[in-house]
Coordinates of C-alpha atoms and ligand atoms in Angstrom, one line a residue:
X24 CA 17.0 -11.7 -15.6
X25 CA 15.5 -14.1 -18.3
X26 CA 12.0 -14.8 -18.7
X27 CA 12.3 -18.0 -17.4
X28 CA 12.9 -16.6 -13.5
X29 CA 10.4 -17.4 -11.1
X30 CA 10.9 -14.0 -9.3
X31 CA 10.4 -11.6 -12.6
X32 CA 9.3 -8.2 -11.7
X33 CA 6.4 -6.2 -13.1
X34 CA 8.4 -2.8 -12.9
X35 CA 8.0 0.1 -12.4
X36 CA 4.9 -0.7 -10.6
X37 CA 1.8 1.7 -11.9
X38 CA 0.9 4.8 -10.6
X39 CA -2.9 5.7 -10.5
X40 CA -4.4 8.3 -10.0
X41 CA -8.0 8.0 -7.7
X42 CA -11.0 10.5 -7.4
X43 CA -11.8 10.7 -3.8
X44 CA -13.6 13.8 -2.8
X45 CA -11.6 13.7 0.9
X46 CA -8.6 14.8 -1.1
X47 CA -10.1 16.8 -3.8
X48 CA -12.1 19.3 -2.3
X49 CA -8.7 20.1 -0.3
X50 CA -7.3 20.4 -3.5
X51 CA -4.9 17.3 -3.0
X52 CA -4.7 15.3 -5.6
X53 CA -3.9 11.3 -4.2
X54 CA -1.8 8.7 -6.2
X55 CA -1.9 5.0 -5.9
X56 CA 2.0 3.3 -6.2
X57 CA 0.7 0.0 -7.1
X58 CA 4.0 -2.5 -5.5
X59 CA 1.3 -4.8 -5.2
X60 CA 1.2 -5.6 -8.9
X61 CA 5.2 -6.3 -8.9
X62 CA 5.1 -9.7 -8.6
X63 CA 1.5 -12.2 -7.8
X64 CA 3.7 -13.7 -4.7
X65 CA 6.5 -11.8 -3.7
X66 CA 4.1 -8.7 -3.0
X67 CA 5.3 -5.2 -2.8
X68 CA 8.2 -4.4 -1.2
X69 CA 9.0 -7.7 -0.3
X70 CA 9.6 -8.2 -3.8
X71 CA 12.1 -4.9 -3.8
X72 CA 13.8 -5.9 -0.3
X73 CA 14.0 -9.9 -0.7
X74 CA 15.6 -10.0 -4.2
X75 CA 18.6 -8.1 -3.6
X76 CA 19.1 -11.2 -0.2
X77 CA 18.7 -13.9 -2.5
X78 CA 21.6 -13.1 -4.6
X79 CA 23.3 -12.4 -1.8
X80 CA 23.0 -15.7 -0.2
X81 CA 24.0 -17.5 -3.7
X82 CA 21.7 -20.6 -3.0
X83 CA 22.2 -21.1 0.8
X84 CA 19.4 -22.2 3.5
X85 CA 17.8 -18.4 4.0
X86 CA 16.8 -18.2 7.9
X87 CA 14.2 -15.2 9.0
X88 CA 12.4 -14.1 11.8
X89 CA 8.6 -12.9 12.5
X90 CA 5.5 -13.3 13.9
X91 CA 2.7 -15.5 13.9
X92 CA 0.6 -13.3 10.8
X93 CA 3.8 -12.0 9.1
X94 CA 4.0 -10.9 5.6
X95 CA 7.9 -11.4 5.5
X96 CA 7.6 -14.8 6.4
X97 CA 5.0 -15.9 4.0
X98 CA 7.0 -14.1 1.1
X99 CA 10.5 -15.5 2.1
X100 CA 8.5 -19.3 1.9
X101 CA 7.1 -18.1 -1.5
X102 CA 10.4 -17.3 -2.6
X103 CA 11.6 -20.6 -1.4
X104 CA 9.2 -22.7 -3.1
X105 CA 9.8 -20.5 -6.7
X106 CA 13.4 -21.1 -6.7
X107 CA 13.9 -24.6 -4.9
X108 CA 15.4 -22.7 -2.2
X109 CA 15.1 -24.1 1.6
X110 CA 13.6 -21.7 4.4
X111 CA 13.8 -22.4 7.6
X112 CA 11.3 -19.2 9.9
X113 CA 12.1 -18.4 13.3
X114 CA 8.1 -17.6 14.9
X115 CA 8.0 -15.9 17.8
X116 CA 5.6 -17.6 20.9
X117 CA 6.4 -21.0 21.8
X118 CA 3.2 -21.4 22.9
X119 CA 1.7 -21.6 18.8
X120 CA 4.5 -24.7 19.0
X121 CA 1.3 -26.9 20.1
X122 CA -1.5 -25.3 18.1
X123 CA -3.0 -25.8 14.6
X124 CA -1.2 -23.3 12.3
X125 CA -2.7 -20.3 12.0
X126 CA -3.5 -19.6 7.7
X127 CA -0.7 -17.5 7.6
X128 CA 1.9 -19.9 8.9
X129 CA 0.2 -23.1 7.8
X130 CA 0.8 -21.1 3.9
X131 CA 4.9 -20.8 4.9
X132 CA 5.0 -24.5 5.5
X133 CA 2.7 -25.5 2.4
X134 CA 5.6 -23.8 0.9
X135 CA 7.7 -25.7 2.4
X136 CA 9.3 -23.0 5.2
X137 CA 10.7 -25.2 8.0
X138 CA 8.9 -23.2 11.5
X139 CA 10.9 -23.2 14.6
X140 CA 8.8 -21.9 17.5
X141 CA 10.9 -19.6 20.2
X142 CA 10.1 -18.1 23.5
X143 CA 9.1 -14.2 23.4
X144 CA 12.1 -13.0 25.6
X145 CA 14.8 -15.2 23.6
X146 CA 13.0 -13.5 20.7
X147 CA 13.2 -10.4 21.8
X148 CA 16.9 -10.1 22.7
X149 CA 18.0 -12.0 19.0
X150 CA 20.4 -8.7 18.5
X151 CA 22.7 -10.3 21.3
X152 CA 25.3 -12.0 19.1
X153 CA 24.9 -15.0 21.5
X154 CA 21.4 -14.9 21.8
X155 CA 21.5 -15.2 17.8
X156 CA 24.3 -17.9 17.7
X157 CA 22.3 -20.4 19.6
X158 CA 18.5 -19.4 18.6
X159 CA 20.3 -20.2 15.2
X160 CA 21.6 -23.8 16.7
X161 CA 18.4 -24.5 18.1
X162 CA 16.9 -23.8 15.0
X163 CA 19.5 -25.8 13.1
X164 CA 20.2 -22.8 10.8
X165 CA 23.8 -22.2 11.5
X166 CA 25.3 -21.7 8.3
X167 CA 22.2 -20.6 6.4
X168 CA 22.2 -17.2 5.4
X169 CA 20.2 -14.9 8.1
X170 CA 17.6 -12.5 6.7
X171 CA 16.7 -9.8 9.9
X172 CA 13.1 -9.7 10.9
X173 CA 10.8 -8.1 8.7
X174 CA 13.9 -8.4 5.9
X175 CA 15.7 -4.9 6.7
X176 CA 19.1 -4.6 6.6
X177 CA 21.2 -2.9 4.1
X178 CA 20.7 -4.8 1.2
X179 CA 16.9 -4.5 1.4
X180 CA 17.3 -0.9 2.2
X181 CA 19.2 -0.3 -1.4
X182 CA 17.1 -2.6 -3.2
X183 CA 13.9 0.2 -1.9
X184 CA 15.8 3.0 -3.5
X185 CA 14.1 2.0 -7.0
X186 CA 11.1 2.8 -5.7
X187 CA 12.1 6.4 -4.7
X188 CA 13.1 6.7 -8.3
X189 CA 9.9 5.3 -9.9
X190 CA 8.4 7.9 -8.1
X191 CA 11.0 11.2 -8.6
X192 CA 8.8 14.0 -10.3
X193 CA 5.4 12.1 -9.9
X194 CA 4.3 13.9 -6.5
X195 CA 5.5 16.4 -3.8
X196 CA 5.0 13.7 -1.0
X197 CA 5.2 10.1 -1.2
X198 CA 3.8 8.1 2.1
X199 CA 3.7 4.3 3.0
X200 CA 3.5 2.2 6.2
X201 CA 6.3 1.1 8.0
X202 CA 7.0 -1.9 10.4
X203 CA 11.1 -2.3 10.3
X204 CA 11.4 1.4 8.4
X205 CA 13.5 -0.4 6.2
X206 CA 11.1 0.7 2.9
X207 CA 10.8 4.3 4.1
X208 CA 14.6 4.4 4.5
X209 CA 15.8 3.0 0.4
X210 CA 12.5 5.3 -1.0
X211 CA 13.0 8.4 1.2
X212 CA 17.1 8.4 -0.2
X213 CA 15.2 7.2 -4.5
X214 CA 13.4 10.7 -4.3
X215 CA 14.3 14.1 -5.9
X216 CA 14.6 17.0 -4.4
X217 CA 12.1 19.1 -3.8
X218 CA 10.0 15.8 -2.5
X219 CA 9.8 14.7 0.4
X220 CA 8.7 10.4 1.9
X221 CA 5.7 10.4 5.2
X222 CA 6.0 7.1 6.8
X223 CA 3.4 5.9 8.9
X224 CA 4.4 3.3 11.7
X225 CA 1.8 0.2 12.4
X226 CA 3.9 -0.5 15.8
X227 CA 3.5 1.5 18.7
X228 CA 6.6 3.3 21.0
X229 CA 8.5 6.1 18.6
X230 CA 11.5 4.2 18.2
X231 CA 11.1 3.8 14.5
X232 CA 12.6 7.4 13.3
X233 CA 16.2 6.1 15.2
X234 CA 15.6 2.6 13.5
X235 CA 15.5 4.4 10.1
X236 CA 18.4 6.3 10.6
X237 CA 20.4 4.1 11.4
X238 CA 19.1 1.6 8.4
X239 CA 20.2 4.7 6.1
X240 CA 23.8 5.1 7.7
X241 CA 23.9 1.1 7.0
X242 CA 23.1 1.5 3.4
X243 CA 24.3 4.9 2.7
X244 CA 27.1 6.3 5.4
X245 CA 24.3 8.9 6.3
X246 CA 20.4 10.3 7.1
X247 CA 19.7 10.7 3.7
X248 CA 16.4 12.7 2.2
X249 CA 13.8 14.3 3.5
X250 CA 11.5 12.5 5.3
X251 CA 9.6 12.3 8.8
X252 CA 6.8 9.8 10.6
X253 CA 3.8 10.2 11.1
X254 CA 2.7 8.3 15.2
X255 CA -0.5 8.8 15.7
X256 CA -1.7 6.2 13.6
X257 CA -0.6 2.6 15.2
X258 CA -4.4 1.8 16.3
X259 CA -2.8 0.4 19.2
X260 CA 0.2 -1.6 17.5
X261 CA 0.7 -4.3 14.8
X262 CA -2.1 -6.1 13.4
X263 CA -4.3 -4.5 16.2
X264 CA -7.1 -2.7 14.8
X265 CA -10.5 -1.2 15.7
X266 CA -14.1 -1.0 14.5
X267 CA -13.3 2.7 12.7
X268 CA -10.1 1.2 10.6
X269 CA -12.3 -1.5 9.7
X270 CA -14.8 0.1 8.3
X271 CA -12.9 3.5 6.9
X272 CA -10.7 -0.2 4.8
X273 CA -14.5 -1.5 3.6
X274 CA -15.1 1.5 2.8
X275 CA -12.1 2.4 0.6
X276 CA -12.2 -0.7 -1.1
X277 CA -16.0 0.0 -2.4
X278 CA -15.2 3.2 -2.9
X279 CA -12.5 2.5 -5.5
X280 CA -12.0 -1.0 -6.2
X281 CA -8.9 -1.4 -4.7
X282 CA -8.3 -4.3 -2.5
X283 CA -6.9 -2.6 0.4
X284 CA -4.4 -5.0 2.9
X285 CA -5.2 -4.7 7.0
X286 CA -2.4 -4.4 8.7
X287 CA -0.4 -2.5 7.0
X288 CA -2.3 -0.4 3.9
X289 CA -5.1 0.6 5.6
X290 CA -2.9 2.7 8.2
X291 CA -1.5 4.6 5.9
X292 CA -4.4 5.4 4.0
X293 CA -6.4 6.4 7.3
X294 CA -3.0 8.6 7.9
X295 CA -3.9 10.3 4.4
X296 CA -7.2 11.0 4.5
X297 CA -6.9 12.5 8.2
X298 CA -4.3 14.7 7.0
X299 CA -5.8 15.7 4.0
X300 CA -8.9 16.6 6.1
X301 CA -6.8 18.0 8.6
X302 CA -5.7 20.5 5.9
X303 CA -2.1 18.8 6.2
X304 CA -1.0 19.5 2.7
X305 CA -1.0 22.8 0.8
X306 CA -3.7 22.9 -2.8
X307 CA -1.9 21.9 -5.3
X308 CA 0.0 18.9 -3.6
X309 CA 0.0 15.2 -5.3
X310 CA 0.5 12.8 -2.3
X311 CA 1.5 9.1 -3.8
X312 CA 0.3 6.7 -1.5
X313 CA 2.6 3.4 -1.8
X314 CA 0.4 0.0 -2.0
X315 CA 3.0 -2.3 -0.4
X316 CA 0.8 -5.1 -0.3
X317 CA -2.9 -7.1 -0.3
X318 CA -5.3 -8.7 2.0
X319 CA -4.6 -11.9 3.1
X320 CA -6.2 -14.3 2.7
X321 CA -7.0 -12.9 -0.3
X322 CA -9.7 -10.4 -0.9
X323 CA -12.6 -11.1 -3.3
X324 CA -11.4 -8.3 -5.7
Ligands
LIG430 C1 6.3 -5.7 5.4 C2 5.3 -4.7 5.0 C3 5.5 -3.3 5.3 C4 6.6 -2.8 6.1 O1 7.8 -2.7 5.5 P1 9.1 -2.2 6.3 O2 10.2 -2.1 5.3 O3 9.3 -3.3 7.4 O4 8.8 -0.9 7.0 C5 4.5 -2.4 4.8 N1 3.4 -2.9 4.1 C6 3.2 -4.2 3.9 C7 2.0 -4.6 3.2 C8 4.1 -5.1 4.3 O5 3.9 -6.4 4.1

């Protein structure tokens, strides 16, 4: 890449280590991955899972799917707008059609993401080859190059390995949230041996562990390292949270300056402490906790 590219990593991302007595007095020592610092709008491991889609769609329309408040979206726009590129985002709810745009959509079309509002069920059942060929058609994407929901499919998977490397020798477990798996699947198959990957789903209903499987069999052929989820840490699903998440996030953030995102991050550092309370991980462990992103809107940190 040359200086000149808008999409330029800052990598490897830093590691950090924190003082937090929750970990300490169990003798756990906890690690900060910093993927938030990669790039200031491709964030975290939209940065590692986006870049390897780009050069695979060699200039074409990219198409993607997500919610009203989701971070794929708002990076696949960003990406647009850095390299000229059109984005067209398939939202799910028909009914915002109508509305004002929430912030986190009305950022995609600032960056000039083309929304196309579809019904929940049609939504639902995209997988259906059919289904996809004419939610495509009605969104007047056919022939743009189609980017899964949330961004993970093989590609994105391999392009997650690097962070498994950054991180070989730095800690005995490495943890980070998961919506699509797809991060957990490329950093669990970067690691060493000897490590081992916790990821922490936001969504609720146990399906992720076959989802990440069979992401890994995509990218790889097989399961590959040694890793395993962590359930009982939804809160109720995506972007649902609850008065105690709030304020163990608030908390955090004053604690250690760290700008800590909601939907995501502050899961999977609830998850951590828990466990390291819980008496989880033996003395002597160094648990790397992977920041794969930061508030939005932005925080004041
Ligand atoms: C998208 C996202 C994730 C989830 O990544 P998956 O690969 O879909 O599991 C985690 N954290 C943040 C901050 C995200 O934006």
């Amino acid at each position: 890449m040359t200086s000149a590219d808008p999409l330029a990593p800052a990598l490897p991302s830093p590691l950090a280590e924190l003082r937090d007595n929750r970990f300490s007095r169990q003798g756990v020592r906890l690690l900060l991955k910093r993927d938030d610092l990669i790039h200031p709008e491709l964030i975290g491991n939209k940065w590692r899972k986006l870049v390897p889609n780009i050069e695979a769609a060699r200039g074409r329309t990219l198409v993607t799917f997500g919610g009203a408040y989701s971070n794929h979206l708002r990076a696949t726009a960003a990406a647009g707008r850095l390299l000229g590129l059109p984005t067209i985002g398939v939202v799910r709810g028909d009914e915002l059609a109508g509305r004002p745009l929430n912030p986190s959509l009305a950022r995609c079309a600032a960056d000039g993401m083309r929304l196309h509002f579809t019904d929940r069920a049609t939504y639902r059942r995209k997988s259906e080859p059919e289904t996809m060929a004419a939610l495509l058609r009605a969104a007047r994407a056919e022939g743009a190059y189609v980017v899964p929901e949330g961004g993970s499919n093989a590609e994105a998977v391999r392009g997650c390995v690097a962070l498994g490397e950054e991180l070989a020798g730095c800690a005995e477990v490495v943890a980070v949230a998961c919506g699509t798996g797809g991060t957990l699947a490329g950093l669990a198959a970067g690691l060493a041996p000897g490590q081992r990957a916790i990821g922490v789903p936001v969504l609720k209903g146990g399906f992720l562990a076959a989802e990440v499987s069979a992401l890994q069999e995509r990218a790889f052929g097989a399961r590959t390292g040694d890793w395993h989820l962590e359930e009982r840490f939804h809160f109720g699903g995506y972007a649902r949270t609850t008065p105690e998440l709030d304020a163990f996030a608030a908390d955090f953030e004053e604690r250690h300056g760290v700008p800590v995102e909601r939907l995501y991050v502050a899961k999977l550092l609830f998850a951590l402490t828990t466990l390291a309370g819980e008496g989880a991980f033996p003395r002597g462990t160094a648990v790397a906790a992977v920041i794969t992103g930061h508030p939005f809107p932005d925080s004041t940190f």
